[in-house]
Short mmCIF file of C-alpha atoms in Angstrom, two decimals:
data_model
loop_
_atom_site.label_atom_id
_atom_site.label_comp_id
_atom_site.label_asym_id
_atom_site.label_seq_id
_atom_site.Cartn_x
_atom_site.Cartn_y
_atom_site.Cartn_z
CA MET A 1 -8.54 63.52 -34.06
CA PRO A 2 -9.73 65.00 -37.39
CA GLU A 3 -12.00 62.78 -39.46
CA ILE A 4 -11.27 61.87 -43.08
CA PHE A 5 -14.36 61.89 -45.25
CA GLY A 6 -14.86 60.01 -48.48
CA LEU A 7 -16.35 56.96 -50.14
CA GLN A 8 -15.46 53.64 -48.49
CA VAL A 9 -12.69 55.22 -46.39
CA ASP A 10 -10.57 52.84 -44.32
CA LYS A 11 -8.84 53.66 -41.02
CA SER A 12 -5.81 55.11 -42.84
CA GLY A 13 -7.78 57.37 -45.18
CA ARG A 14 -7.74 55.25 -48.33
CA CYS A 15 -10.90 55.45 -50.42
CA GLN A 16 -12.61 53.70 -53.31
CA HIS A 17 -10.62 55.84 -55.77
CA TRP A 18 -7.15 55.60 -54.20
CA HIS A 19 -6.53 52.50 -52.11
CA GLY A 20 -2.89 51.55 -52.53
CA GLU A 21 -0.64 50.94 -49.55
CA ASN A 22 0.78 54.48 -49.72
CA ASP A 23 -2.46 56.36 -50.48
CA VAL A 24 -2.77 57.86 -47.01
CA VAL A 25 -2.69 61.62 -47.64
CA ALA A 26 -5.91 63.54 -46.94
CA ASN A 27 -6.43 67.11 -48.10
CA GLN A 28 -8.62 69.81 -46.64
CA CYS A 29 -11.11 71.72 -48.78
CA ALA A 30 -10.69 75.48 -48.30
CA SER A 31 -14.45 75.96 -48.54
CA CYS A 32 -15.84 73.44 -46.03
CA GLN A 33 -12.61 73.00 -43.99
CA GLN A 34 -13.01 69.19 -43.89
CA TYR A 35 -10.40 66.59 -44.78
CA PHE A 36 -11.13 64.21 -47.66
CA ALA A 37 -9.47 61.07 -48.90
CA CYS A 38 -9.45 62.63 -52.38
CA TYR A 39 -11.05 65.43 -54.37
CA LEU A 40 -13.25 62.91 -56.23
CA CYS A 41 -14.77 61.79 -52.93
CA HIS A 42 -15.28 65.41 -51.90
CA ASN A 43 -17.03 66.31 -55.13
CA ALA A 44 -19.27 63.23 -54.89
CA ILE A 45 -20.35 63.97 -51.31
CA LYS A 46 -20.51 67.77 -51.05
CA ASP A 47 -22.65 70.31 -52.89
CA HIS A 48 -19.61 72.31 -54.05
CA GLU A 49 -16.36 71.57 -55.86
CA PHE A 50 -13.12 70.99 -53.94
CA ILE A 51 -11.37 74.34 -53.36
CA PRO A 52 -7.56 74.29 -52.97
CA ASN A 53 -5.78 75.85 -49.99
CA PRO A 54 -2.75 78.16 -50.02
CA TRP A 55 0.55 76.29 -49.84
CA HIS A 56 1.33 77.83 -46.43
CA LYS A 57 -1.90 76.70 -44.71
CA LEU A 58 -2.17 73.62 -42.50
CA SER A 59 -4.27 71.53 -44.91
CA VAL A 60 -2.62 68.12 -45.42
CA MET A 61 -2.97 65.18 -43.07
CA CYS A 62 -1.35 61.77 -42.85
CA GLY A 63 -4.17 59.25 -42.67
CA ASN A 64 -1.96 56.82 -40.78
CA CYS A 65 -1.15 59.00 -37.72
CA ARG A 66 -3.32 62.12 -38.36
CA SER A 67 -0.30 64.42 -38.31
CA GLN A 68 -1.13 67.71 -40.06
CA MET A 69 1.21 69.77 -42.21
CA THR A 70 1.21 72.59 -44.72
CA GLY A 71 1.43 72.01 -48.45
CA ASN A 72 4.89 73.59 -48.35
CA VAL A 73 6.09 70.93 -45.91
CA TYR A 74 4.25 68.07 -47.63
CA ARG A 75 5.69 68.80 -51.09
CA HIS A 76 9.21 68.03 -49.81
CA LEU A 77 8.30 64.74 -48.13
CA SER A 78 8.18 61.18 -49.44
CA ALA A 79 6.94 59.88 -46.08
CA CYS A 80 5.25 61.27 -42.99
CA SER A 81 7.77 63.01 -40.74
CA THR A 82 5.87 61.79 -37.66
CA CYS A 83 5.18 58.08 -38.34
CA GLN A 84 7.38 57.46 -41.43
CA GLN A 85 4.45 56.03 -43.44
CA PRO A 86 5.49 56.37 -47.10
CA PHE A 87 3.32 58.63 -49.27
CA ASN A 88 2.30 57.83 -52.83
CA PRO A 89 4.90 59.70 -54.94
CA GLY A 90 2.29 60.17 -57.68
CA CYS A 91 0.21 62.43 -55.42
CA HIS A 92 2.61 65.29 -56.08
CA LEU A 93 1.43 65.27 -59.71
CA HIS A 94 -1.99 66.45 -58.47
CA ALA A 95 -0.73 69.34 -56.33
CA HIS A 96 -2.55 71.87 -58.52
CA LEU A 97 -5.86 70.36 -57.35
CA PHE A 98 -5.08 70.87 -53.66
CA PHE A 99 -2.89 73.99 -53.42
CA ASN A 100 -2.79 77.46 -54.89
#
């Protein structure tokens, strides 16, 4: 099961920055290939800035069930297609940080 890195990460991938009930989406950095609770956590922990992935790459993970998906699939979902955990609808506003 892939690990979600970050600051004060709980079992569902919520961190000190984003810790609402639906803040369960982790994104993979294209540079280090690790999943992070958020880009702020990544940038605080790593020695490089978060690098976005192409929309077609498997780079998004549900923190609740660890199901992985592409950005193209994720952008059309309001909840995980595997476990039905709702996603924070505001996360789509930050897509430019995670996908290119």
